[in-house]
PDB file of C-alpha atoms in Angstrom:
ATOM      1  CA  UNK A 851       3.628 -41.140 -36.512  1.00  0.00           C
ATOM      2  CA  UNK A 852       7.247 -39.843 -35.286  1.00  0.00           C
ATOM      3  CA  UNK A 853       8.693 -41.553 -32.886  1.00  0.00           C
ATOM      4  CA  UNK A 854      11.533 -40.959 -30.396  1.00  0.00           C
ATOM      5  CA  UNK A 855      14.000 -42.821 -28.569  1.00  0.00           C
ATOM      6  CA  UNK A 856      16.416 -42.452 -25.790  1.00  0.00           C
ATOM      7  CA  UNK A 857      18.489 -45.635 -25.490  1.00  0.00           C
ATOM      8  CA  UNK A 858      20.255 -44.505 -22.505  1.00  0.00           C
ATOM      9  CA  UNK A 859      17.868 -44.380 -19.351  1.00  0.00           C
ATOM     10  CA  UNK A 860      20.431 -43.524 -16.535  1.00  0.00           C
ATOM     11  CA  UNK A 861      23.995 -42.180 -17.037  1.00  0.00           C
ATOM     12  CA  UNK A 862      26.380 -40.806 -14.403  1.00  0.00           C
ATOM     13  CA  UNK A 863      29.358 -38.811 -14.558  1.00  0.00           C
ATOM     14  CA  UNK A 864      32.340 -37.022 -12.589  1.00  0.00           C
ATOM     15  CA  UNK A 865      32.207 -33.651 -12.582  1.00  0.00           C
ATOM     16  CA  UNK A 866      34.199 -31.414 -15.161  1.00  0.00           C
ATOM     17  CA  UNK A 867      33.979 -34.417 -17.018  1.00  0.00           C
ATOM     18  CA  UNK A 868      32.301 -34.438 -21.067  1.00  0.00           C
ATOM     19  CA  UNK A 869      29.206 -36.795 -21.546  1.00  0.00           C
ATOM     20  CA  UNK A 870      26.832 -37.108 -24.676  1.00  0.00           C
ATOM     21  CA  UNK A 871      23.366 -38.228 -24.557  1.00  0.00           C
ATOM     22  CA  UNK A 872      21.930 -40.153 -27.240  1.00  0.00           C
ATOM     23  CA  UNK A 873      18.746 -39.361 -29.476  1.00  0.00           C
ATOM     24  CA  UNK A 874      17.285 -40.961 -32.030  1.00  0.00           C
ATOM     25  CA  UNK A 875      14.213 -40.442 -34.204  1.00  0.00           C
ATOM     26  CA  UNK A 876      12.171 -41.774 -36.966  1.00  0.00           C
ATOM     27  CA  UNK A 877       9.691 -39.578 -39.326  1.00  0.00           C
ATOM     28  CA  UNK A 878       9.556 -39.520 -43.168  1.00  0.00           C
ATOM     29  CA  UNK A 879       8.931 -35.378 -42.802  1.00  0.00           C
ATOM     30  CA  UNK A 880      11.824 -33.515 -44.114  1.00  0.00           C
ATOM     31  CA  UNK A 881      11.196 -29.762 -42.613  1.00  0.00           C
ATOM     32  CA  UNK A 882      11.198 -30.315 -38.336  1.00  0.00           C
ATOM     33  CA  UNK A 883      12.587 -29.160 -35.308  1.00  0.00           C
ATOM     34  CA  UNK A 884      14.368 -31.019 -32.591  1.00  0.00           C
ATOM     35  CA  UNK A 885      14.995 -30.293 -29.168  1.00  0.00           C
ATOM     36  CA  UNK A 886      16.664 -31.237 -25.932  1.00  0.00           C
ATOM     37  CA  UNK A 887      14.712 -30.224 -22.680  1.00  0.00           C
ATOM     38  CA  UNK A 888      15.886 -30.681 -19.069  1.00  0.00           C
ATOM     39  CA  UNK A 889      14.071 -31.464 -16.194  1.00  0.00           C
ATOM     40  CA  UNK A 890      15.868 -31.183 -12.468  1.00  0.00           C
ATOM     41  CA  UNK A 891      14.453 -32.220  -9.145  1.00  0.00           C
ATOM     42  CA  UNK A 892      12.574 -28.904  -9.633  1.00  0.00           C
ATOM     43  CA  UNK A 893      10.094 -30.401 -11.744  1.00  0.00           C
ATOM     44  CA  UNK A 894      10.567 -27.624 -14.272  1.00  0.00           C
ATOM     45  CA  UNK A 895      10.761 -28.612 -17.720  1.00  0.00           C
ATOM     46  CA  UNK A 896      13.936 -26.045 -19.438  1.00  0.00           C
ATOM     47  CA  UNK A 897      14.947 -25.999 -23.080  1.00  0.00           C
ATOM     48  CA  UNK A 898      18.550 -26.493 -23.067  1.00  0.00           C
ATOM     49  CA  UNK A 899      18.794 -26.304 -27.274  1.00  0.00           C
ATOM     50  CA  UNK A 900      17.231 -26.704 -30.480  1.00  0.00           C
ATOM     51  CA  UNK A 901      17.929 -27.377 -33.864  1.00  0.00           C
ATOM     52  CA  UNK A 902      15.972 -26.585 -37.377  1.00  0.00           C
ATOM     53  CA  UNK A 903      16.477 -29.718 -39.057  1.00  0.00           C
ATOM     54  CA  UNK A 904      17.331 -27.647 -42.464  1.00  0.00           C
ATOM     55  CA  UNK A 905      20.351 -26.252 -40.733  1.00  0.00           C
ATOM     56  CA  UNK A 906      23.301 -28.096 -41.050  1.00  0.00           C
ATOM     57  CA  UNK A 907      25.186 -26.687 -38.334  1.00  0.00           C
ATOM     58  CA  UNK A 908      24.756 -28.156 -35.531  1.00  0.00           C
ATOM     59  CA  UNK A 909      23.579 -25.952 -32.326  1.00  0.00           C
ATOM     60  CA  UNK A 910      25.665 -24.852 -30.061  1.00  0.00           C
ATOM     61  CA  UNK A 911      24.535 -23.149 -26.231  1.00  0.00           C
ATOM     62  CA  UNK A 912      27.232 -22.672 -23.999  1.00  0.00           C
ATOM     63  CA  UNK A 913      28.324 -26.203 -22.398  1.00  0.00           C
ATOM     64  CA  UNK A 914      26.078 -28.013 -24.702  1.00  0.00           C
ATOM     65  CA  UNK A 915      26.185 -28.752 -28.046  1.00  0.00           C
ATOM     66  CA  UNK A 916      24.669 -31.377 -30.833  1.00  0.00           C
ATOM     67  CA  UNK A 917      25.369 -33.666 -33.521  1.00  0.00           C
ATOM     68  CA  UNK A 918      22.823 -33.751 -35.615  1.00  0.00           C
ATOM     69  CA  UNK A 919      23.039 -36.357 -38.286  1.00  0.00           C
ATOM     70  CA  UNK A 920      20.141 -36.125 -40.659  1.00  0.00           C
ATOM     71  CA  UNK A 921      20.666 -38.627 -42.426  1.00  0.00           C
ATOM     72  CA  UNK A 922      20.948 -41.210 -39.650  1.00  0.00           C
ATOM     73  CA  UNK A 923      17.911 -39.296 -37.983  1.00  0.00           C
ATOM     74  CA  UNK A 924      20.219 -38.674 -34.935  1.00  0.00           C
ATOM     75  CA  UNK A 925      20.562 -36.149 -32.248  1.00  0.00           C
ATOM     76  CA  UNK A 926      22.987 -36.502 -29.612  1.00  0.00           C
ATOM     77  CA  UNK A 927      23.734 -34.153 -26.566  1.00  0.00           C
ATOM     78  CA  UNK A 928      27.129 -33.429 -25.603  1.00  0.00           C
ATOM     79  CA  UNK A 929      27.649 -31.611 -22.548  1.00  0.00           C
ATOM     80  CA  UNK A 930      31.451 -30.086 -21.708  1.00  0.00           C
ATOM     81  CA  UNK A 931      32.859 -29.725 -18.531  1.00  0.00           C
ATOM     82  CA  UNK A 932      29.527 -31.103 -16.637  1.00  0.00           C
ATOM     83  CA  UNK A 933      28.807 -29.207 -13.200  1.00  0.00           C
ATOM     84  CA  UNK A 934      26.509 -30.633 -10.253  1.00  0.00           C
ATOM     85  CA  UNK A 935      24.202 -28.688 -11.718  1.00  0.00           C
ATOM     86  CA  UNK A 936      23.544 -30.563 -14.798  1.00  0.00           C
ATOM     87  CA  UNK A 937      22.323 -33.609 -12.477  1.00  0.00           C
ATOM     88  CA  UNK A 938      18.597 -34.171 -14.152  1.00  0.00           C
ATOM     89  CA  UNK A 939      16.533 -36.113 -16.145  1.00  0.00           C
ATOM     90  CA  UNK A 940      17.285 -35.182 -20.596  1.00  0.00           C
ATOM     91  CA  UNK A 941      14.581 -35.486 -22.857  1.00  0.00           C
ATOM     92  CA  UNK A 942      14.720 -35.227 -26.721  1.00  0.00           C
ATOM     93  CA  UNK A 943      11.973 -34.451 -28.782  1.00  0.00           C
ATOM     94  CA  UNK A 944      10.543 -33.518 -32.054  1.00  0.00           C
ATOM     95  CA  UNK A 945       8.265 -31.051 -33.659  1.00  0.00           C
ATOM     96  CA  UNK A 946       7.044 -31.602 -37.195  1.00  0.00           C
ATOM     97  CA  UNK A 947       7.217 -28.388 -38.723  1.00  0.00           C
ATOM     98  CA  UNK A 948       3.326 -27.110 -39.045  1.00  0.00           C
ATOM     99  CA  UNK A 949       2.387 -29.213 -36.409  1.00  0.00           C
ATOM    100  CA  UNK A 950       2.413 -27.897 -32.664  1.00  0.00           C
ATOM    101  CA  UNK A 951       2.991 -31.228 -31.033  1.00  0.00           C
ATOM    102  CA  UNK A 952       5.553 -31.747 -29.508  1.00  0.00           C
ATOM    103  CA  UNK A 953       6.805 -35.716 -29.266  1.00  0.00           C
ATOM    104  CA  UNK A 954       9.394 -36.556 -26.342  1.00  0.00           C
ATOM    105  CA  UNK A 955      11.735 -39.688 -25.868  1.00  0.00           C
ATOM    106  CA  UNK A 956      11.356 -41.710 -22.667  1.00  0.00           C
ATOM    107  CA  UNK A 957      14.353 -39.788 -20.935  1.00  0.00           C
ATOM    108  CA  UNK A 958      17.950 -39.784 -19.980  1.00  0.00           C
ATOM    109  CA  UNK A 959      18.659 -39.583 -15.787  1.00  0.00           C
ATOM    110  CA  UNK A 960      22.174 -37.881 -16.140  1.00  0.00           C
ATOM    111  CA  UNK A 961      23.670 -37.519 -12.343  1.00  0.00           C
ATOM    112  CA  UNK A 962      26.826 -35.377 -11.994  1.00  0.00           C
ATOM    113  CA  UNK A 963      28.957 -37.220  -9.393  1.00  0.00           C
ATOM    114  CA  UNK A 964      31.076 -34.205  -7.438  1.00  0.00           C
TER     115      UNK A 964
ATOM    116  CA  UNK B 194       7.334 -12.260 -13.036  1.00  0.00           C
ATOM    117  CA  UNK B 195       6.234 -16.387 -14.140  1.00  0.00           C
ATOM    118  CA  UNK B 196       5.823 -16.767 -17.593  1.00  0.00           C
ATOM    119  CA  UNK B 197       3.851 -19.471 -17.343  1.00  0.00           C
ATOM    120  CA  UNK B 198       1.801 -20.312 -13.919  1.00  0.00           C
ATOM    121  CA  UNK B 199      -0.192 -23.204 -12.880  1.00  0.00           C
ATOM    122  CA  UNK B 200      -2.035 -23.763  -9.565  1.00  0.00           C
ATOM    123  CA  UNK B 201      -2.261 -25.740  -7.408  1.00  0.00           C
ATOM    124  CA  UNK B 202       1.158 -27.086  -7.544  1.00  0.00           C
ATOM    125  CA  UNK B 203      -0.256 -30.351  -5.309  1.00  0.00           C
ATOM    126  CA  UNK B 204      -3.337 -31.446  -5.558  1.00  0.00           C
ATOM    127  CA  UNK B 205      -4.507 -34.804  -3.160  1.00  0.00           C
ATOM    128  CA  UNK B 206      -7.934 -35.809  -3.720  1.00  0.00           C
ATOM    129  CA  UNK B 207     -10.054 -38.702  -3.746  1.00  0.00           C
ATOM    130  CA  UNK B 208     -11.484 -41.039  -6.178  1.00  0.00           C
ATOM    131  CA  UNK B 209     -14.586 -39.804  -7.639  1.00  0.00           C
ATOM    132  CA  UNK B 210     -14.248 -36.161  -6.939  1.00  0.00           C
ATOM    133  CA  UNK B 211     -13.741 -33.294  -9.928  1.00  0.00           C
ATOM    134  CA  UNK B 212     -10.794 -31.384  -9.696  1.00  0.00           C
ATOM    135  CA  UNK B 213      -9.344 -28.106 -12.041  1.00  0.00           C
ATOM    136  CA  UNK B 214      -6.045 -27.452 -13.034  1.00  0.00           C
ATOM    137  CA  UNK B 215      -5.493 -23.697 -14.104  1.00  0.00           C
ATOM    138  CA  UNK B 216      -3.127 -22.326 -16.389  1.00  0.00           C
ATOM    139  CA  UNK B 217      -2.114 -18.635 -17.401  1.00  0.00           C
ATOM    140  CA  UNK B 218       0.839 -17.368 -19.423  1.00  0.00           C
ATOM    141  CA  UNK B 219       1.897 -13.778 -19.672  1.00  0.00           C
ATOM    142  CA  UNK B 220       3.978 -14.045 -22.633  1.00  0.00           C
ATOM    143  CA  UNK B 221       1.079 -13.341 -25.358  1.00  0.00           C
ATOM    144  CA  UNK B 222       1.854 -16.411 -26.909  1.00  0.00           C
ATOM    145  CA  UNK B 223      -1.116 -17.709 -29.370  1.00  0.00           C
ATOM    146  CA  UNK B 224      -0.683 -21.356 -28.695  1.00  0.00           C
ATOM    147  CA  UNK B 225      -1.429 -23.525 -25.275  1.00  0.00           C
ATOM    148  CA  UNK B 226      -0.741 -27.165 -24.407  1.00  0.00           C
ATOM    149  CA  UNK B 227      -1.877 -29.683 -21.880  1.00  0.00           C
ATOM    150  CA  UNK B 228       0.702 -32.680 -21.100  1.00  0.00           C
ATOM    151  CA  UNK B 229       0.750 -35.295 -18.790  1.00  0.00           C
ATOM    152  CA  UNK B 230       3.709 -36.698 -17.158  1.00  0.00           C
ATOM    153  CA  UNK B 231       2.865 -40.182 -15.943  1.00  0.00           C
ATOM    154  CA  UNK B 232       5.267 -42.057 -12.893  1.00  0.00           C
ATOM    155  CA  UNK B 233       7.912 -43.281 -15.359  1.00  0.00           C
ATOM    156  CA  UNK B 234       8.198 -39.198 -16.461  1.00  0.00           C
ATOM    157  CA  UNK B 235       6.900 -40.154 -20.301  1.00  0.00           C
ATOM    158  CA  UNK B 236       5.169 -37.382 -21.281  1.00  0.00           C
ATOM    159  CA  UNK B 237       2.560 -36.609 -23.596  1.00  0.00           C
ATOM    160  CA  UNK B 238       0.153 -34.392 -24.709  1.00  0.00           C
ATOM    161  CA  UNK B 239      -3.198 -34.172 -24.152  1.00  0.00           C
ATOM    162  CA  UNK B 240      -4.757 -31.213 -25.658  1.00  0.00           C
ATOM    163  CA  UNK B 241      -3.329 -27.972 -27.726  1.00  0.00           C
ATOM    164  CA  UNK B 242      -6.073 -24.646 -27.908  1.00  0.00           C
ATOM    165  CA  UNK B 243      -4.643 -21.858 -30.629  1.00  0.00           C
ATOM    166  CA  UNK B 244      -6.316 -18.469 -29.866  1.00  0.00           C
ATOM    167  CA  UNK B 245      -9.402 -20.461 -27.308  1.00  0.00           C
ATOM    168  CA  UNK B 246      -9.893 -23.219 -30.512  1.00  0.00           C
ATOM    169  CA  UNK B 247      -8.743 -27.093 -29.411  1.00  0.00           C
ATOM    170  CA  UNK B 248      -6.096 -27.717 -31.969  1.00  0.00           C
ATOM    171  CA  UNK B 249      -5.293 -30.885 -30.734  1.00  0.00           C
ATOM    172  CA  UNK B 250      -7.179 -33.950 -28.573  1.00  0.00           C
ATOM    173  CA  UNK B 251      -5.343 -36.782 -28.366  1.00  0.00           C
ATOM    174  CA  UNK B 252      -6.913 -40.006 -26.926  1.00  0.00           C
ATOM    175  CA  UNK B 253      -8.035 -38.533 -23.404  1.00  0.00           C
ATOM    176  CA  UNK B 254     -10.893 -40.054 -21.659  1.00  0.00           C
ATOM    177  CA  UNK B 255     -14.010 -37.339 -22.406  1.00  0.00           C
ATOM    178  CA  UNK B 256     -13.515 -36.952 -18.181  1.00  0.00           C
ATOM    179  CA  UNK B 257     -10.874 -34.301 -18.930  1.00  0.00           C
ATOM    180  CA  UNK B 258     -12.242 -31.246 -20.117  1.00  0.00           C
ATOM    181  CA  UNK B 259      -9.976 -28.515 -21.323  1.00  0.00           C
ATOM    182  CA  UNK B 260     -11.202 -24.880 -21.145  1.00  0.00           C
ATOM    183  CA  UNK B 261      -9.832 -21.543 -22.898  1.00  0.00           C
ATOM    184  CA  UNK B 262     -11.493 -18.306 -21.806  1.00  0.00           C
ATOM    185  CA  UNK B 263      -8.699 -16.334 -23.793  1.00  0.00           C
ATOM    186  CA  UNK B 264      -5.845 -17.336 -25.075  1.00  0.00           C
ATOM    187  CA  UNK B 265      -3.674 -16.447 -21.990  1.00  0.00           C
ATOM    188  CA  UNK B 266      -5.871 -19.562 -20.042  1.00  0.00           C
ATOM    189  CA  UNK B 267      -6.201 -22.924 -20.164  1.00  0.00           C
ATOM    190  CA  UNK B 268      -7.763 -24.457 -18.049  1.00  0.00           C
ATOM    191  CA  UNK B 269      -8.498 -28.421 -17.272  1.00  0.00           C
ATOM    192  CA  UNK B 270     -11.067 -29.852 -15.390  1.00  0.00           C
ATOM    193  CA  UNK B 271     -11.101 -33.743 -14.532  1.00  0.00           C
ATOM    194  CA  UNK B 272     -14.382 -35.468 -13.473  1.00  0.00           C
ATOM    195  CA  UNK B 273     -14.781 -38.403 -11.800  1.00  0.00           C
ATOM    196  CA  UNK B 274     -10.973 -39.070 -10.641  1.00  0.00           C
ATOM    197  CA  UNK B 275      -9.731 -42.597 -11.163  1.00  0.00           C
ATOM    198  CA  UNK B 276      -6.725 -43.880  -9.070  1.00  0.00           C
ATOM    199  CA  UNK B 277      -4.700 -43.747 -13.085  1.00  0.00           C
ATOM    200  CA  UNK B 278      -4.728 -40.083 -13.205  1.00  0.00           C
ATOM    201  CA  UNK B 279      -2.152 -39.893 -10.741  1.00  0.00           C
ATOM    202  CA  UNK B 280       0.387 -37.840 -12.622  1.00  0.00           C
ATOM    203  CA  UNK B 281       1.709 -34.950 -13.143  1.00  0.00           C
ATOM    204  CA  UNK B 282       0.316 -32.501 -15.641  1.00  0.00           C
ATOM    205  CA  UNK B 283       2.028 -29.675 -17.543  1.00  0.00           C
ATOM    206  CA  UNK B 284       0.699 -26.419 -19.124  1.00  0.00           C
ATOM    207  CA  UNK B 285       2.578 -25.284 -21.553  1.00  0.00           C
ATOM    208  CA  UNK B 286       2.683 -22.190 -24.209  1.00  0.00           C
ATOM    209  CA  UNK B 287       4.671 -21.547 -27.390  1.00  0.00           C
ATOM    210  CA  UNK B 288       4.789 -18.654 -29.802  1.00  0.00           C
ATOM    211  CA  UNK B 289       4.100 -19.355 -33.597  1.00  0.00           C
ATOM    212  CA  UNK B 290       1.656 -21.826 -34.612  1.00  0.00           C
ATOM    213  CA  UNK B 291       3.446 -23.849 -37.042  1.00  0.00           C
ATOM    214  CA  UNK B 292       6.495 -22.380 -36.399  1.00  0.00           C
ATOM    215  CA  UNK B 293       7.609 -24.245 -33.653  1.00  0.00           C
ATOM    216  CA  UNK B 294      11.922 -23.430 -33.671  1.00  0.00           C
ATOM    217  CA  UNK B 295      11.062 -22.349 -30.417  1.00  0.00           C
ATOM    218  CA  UNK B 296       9.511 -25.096 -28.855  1.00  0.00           C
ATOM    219  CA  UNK B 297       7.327 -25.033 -25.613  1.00  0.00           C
ATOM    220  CA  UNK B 298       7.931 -22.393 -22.315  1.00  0.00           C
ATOM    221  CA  UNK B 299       6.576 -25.079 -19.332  1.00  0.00           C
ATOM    222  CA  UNK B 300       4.704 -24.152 -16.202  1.00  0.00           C
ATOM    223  CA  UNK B 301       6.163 -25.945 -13.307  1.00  0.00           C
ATOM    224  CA  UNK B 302       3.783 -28.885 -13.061  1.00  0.00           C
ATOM    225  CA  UNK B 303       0.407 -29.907 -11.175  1.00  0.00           C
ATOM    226  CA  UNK B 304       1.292 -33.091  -9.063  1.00  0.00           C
ATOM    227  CA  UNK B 305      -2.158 -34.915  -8.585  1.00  0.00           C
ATOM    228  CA  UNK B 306      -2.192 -37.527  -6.357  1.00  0.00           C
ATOM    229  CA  UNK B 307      -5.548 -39.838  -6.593  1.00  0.00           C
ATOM    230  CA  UNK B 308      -6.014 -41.523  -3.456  1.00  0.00           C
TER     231      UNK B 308
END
């Protein structure tokens, strides 16, 4: 069974300031998809990015970006310039490819501080 | 115009009764999902229906009963409430079976409070 972990469960940061979220995953499947999903106050779950995990480049979306290390069976989230905006709870997950399940990590709590 | 809708978004009830949770999606996607959030925000699934046929059943107590009319609903009905299903539950929808690059589209969450 995959699993997924988030070692960071709060994080704060000043605004306009660059913070990276860490990911990390364990499967022996070799074709799979990974994803970062946000979840403000709102309740509402957002994809912020995803990455094929045949792709070496790593995904880019505006203010966020990844590092995907296969090998290591890591995916971090960086996120430039953070706004008040980006205050939320981050949660990485994984998708064996075939498979519609979707696996999450316990979560990030990122607060932008203004 | 809500890609994905659930209703109610609160639901307070007591233990014992049967509740439903309904789910629609406009986005003709084949693919639906049940997941519950529990009060430390893990989530996991609970059920997946492809086209009205249950995909996937994780280890749910048999009190939660999924239902697909088409494959733009999914419903869930819970029997019996316990005080443990407090939680919040998710519908979600997603495009390609098998295919999954691009992941889930969420509806906004059921909070159910069991008192």
């Amino acid at each position: 069974a995959q699993t997924v972990t988030q070692s960071q469960p709060e994080m704060s940061v000043q605004e306009a300031e660059t913070v990276t979220l860490s990911c990390t995953y364990d499967t022996s499947e070799n074709n799979y998809y990974l994803f970062w999903y946000k979840q403000p106050p709102s309740r509402q779950m957002i994809l912020v990015i995803r990455q094929e995990a045949y792709k070496q480049q790593n995904a880019t979306e505006n203010r966020f970006s990844v590092n995907f290390q296969k090998a290591a069976k890591s995916f971090s989230l960086k996120i430039s310039d953070s706004q008040l905006g980006d205050t939320a709870m981050y949660f990485c997950a994984f998708m064996k490819r075939g498979n519609e399940k979707l696996t999450f990590g316990t979560g990030t709590r990122l607060t932008i501080i203004p | 115009d809500t890609a994905v809708s659930q209703t109610p978004k609160y639901l307070v009830t007591q233990m014992g009764n049967d509740k439903s949770i309904k789910c629609e999606q406009n986005l003709g996607h084949d693919t639906m999902y049940w997941y519950k959030q529990d009060s430390k925000k893990f989530l996991k699934i609970m059920f997946s229906y492809n086209n009205k046929e249950l995909i996937i059943n994780e280890t749910v107590p048999n009190r939660f009963s999924p239902k697909s009319p088409d494959k733009a609903h999914l419903n869930l009905h819970i029997n019996s409430l316990e005080l443990g299903d407090s939680a919040v539950y998710f519908c979600a929808s997603s495009q390609d079976r098998g295919v999954g690059y691009y992941g889930y589209t969420f509806g906004s969450g059921t909070r159910l409070t069991v008192v």
